[in-house]
Amino acid sequence: MTEKIQILVAEDESLIRLDIVETLIEAGYDVVANVGDGEQALEMAAEHEPDLAILDVKMPKLDGISVAAKLQEMSIPVVMLTSFSDADLVKSATEAGAMAYVVKPFGAHDLLPAIQIALSRGQELMDLEAEIADLSERLETRKLLDRAKGVLQIKMKLTEPEAYRWMQKASMDRRLTIAQVAETVITQLGEGEESS
């Protein structure tokens, strides 16, 4: 590993927590914080912005499922730990954003693969969110271009291909993005345009 992956551990049973920390350090991870309750887990997550959090389901002050839901908003993948393999609990943890689930008692052979799965799923989710944002931006640009082409067709009596070529040329001549040209066209020429 070139850059150590930073992990937050939140487990109210101190012996289990120390075992987890030791396992993680031996595996080459950087444990940025280890705490015994959900409120501390949130504080440390905000302070350290870890790459992953390992949370016990049942903790004082704030349970692991509530913490996982808040960490999901911060794009921090979560591995949940529990003494129960109850289907409803697994469902709640998954809905809260847990990417992997480990039932106690567990060993390194259970925990380390769960960490890898959670990190991988977390990365996939971040990639998907970036792709969605990119597609959304491109759709907005497309709408802007179509609107500007409409303005140019009306105001300058151009065909649609001519309007697009006009904006391309203006973009190159002025060293602006085509979206910036479209915004300018709409702002300067579209004032008399009837709103739809």
Coordinates of C-alpha atoms in Angstrom, one line a residue, residues 12-172:
D12 CA -18.3 -0.1 23.0
E13 CA -16.5 -3.3 24.3
S14 CA -12.9 -2.2 24.8
L15 CA -11.3 -5.7 24.5
I16 CA -13.0 -6.2 21.1
R17 CA -12.1 -2.7 20.1
L18 CA -8.4 -3.2 21.0
D19 CA -8.4 -6.5 19.1
I20 CA -9.8 -4.8 16.0
V21 CA -7.3 -2.0 16.2
E22 CA -4.4 -4.5 16.5
T23 CA -5.7 -6.5 13.6
L24 CA -6.0 -3.4 11.4
I25 CA -2.5 -2.2 12.3
E26 CA -1.0 -5.6 11.6
A27 CA -2.8 -5.6 8.2
G28 CA -1.2 -2.2 7.4
Y29 CA -4.1 0.1 8.0
D30 CA -3.9 3.4 9.8
V31 CA -6.4 3.6 12.7
V32 CA -7.1 7.3 13.0
A33 CA -9.5 6.9 16.0
N34 CA -11.0 4.3 18.2
V35 CA -14.0 5.2 20.3
G36 CA -16.6 3.6 22.5
D37 CA -19.8 5.3 21.5
G38 CA -21.7 6.6 18.5
E39 CA -21.5 10.3 19.3
Q40 CA -17.7 10.1 19.6
A41 CA -17.7 8.1 16.3
L42 CA -19.4 11.0 14.5
E43 CA -17.1 13.6 16.1
M44 CA -14.0 11.7 15.0
A45 CA -15.4 11.0 11.5
A46 CA -15.9 14.7 11.0
E47 CA -12.5 15.5 12.4
H48 CA -10.4 12.8 10.6
E49 CA -12.6 12.1 7.5
P50 CA -11.5 8.4 7.4
D51 CA -11.6 6.2 4.3
L52 CA -13.7 3.6 6.2
A53 CA -15.5 3.2 9.6
I54 CA -16.0 0.0 11.5
L55 CA -19.1 0.3 13.7
D56 CA -20.7 -1.9 16.3
V57 CA -24.5 -1.9 15.9
K58 CA -25.3 -1.5 19.6
M59 CA -23.4 1.4 21.2
P60 CA -24.2 3.9 23.9
K61 CA -25.5 7.4 23.1
L62 CA -26.0 6.7 19.4
D63 CA -26.3 3.3 17.8
G64 CA -24.2 2.1 14.9
I65 CA -27.1 2.2 12.4
S66 CA -27.8 5.9 13.1
V67 CA -24.1 6.6 12.8
A68 CA -23.8 4.7 9.6
A69 CA -26.7 6.7 8.1
K70 CA -24.8 10.0 8.9
L71 CA -21.5 8.6 7.6
Q72 CA -23.2 7.7 4.3
E73 CA -24.0 11.4 3.9
M74 CA -20.2 12.0 4.3
S75 CA -19.4 9.3 1.7
I76 CA -17.6 7.1 4.3
P77 CA -18.1 3.4 3.7
V78 CA -19.1 1.4 6.8
V79 CA -18.5 -2.2 8.0
M80 CA -21.1 -3.1 10.7
L81 CA -20.3 -5.4 13.6
T82 CA -23.0 -7.2 15.5
S83 CA -23.6 -10.2 17.8
F84 CA -26.8 -10.8 16.0
S85 CA -27.4 -12.2 12.5
D86 CA -31.1 -11.1 12.5
A87 CA -32.4 -10.4 9.0
D88 CA -34.2 -7.2 10.0
L89 CA -31.0 -5.9 11.6
V90 CA -29.0 -6.7 8.4
K91 CA -31.7 -4.9 6.3
S92 CA -31.6 -1.8 8.6
A93 CA -27.8 -1.7 8.4
T94 CA -27.9 -2.0 4.7
E95 CA -30.5 0.8 4.4
A96 CA -28.3 3.0 6.6
G97 CA -25.4 2.5 4.2
A98 CA -23.4 -0.3 5.6
M99 CA -21.3 -1.9 2.8
A100 CA -20.4 -5.0 4.7
Y101 CA -21.6 -6.8 7.8
V102 CA -19.6 -9.0 10.2
V103 CA -21.1 -11.2 13.0
K104 CA -19.3 -11.6 16.3
P105 CA -17.2 -13.5 17.2
F106 CA -15.0 -12.9 14.3
G107 CA -11.3 -13.0 13.3
A108 CA -9.0 -11.2 10.9
H109 CA -10.1 -13.7 8.2
D110 CA -13.7 -12.4 8.6
L111 CA -12.9 -8.7 9.1
L112 CA -10.3 -8.0 6.5
P113 CA -12.3 -9.3 3.5
A114 CA -15.3 -7.3 4.7
I115 CA -13.1 -4.1 4.8
Q116 CA -12.0 -4.8 1.2
I117 CA -15.6 -5.3 0.1
A118 CA -16.7 -2.1 1.8
L119 CA -13.8 0.0 0.3
S120 CA -14.5 -1.4 -3.1
R121 CA -18.3 -0.7 -2.9
G122 CA -17.6 2.7 -1.5
Q123 CA -15.3 3.5 -4.5
E124 CA -17.9 2.2 -6.9
L125 CA -20.5 4.4 -5.3
M126 CA -18.3 7.5 -5.5
D127 CA -17.5 6.7 -9.2
L128 CA -21.2 6.3 -9.9
E129 CA -22.1 9.6 -8.2
A130 CA -19.3 11.4 -10.2
E131 CA -20.7 9.9 -13.4
I132 CA -24.2 11.0 -12.6
A133 CA -23.0 14.5 -11.8
D134 CA -21.1 14.6 -15.2
L135 CA -24.2 13.3 -17.1
S136 CA -26.4 15.8 -15.3
E137 CA -24.0 18.6 -16.2
R138 CA -23.9 17.5 -19.8
L139 CA -27.7 17.4 -20.0
E140 CA -27.9 20.9 -18.6
T141 CA -25.3 22.1 -21.2
R142 CA -27.3 20.4 -23.9
K143 CA -30.5 22.1 -22.8
L144 CA -28.7 25.4 -22.7
L145 CA -27.3 24.9 -26.3
D146 CA -30.7 24.0 -27.6
R147 CA -32.2 27.1 -26.1
A148 CA -29.4 29.3 -27.5
K149 CA -29.8 27.7 -30.9
G150 CA -33.5 28.5 -30.8
V151 CA -32.7 32.2 -29.9
L152 CA -30.3 32.4 -32.8
Q153 CA -32.7 30.8 -35.2
I154 CA -35.4 33.4 -34.3
K155 CA -33.2 36.5 -33.9
M156 CA -30.6 35.9 -36.7
K157 CA -32.8 33.8 -39.0
L158 CA -30.3 30.9 -38.9
T159 CA -31.0 27.2 -39.4
E160 CA -30.2 24.9 -36.5
P161 CA -26.9 23.7 -38.0
E162 CA -25.9 27.3 -38.8
A163 CA -26.8 28.4 -35.2
Y164 CA -24.6 25.6 -33.8
R165 CA -21.7 26.5 -36.1
W166 CA -22.0 30.1 -35.1
M167 CA -21.7 29.2 -31.4
Q168 CA -18.8 26.9 -32.1
K169 CA -16.9 29.7 -34.0
A170 CA -17.8 32.3 -31.3
S171 CA -16.5 29.8 -28.7
M172 CA -13.1 29.4 -30.5

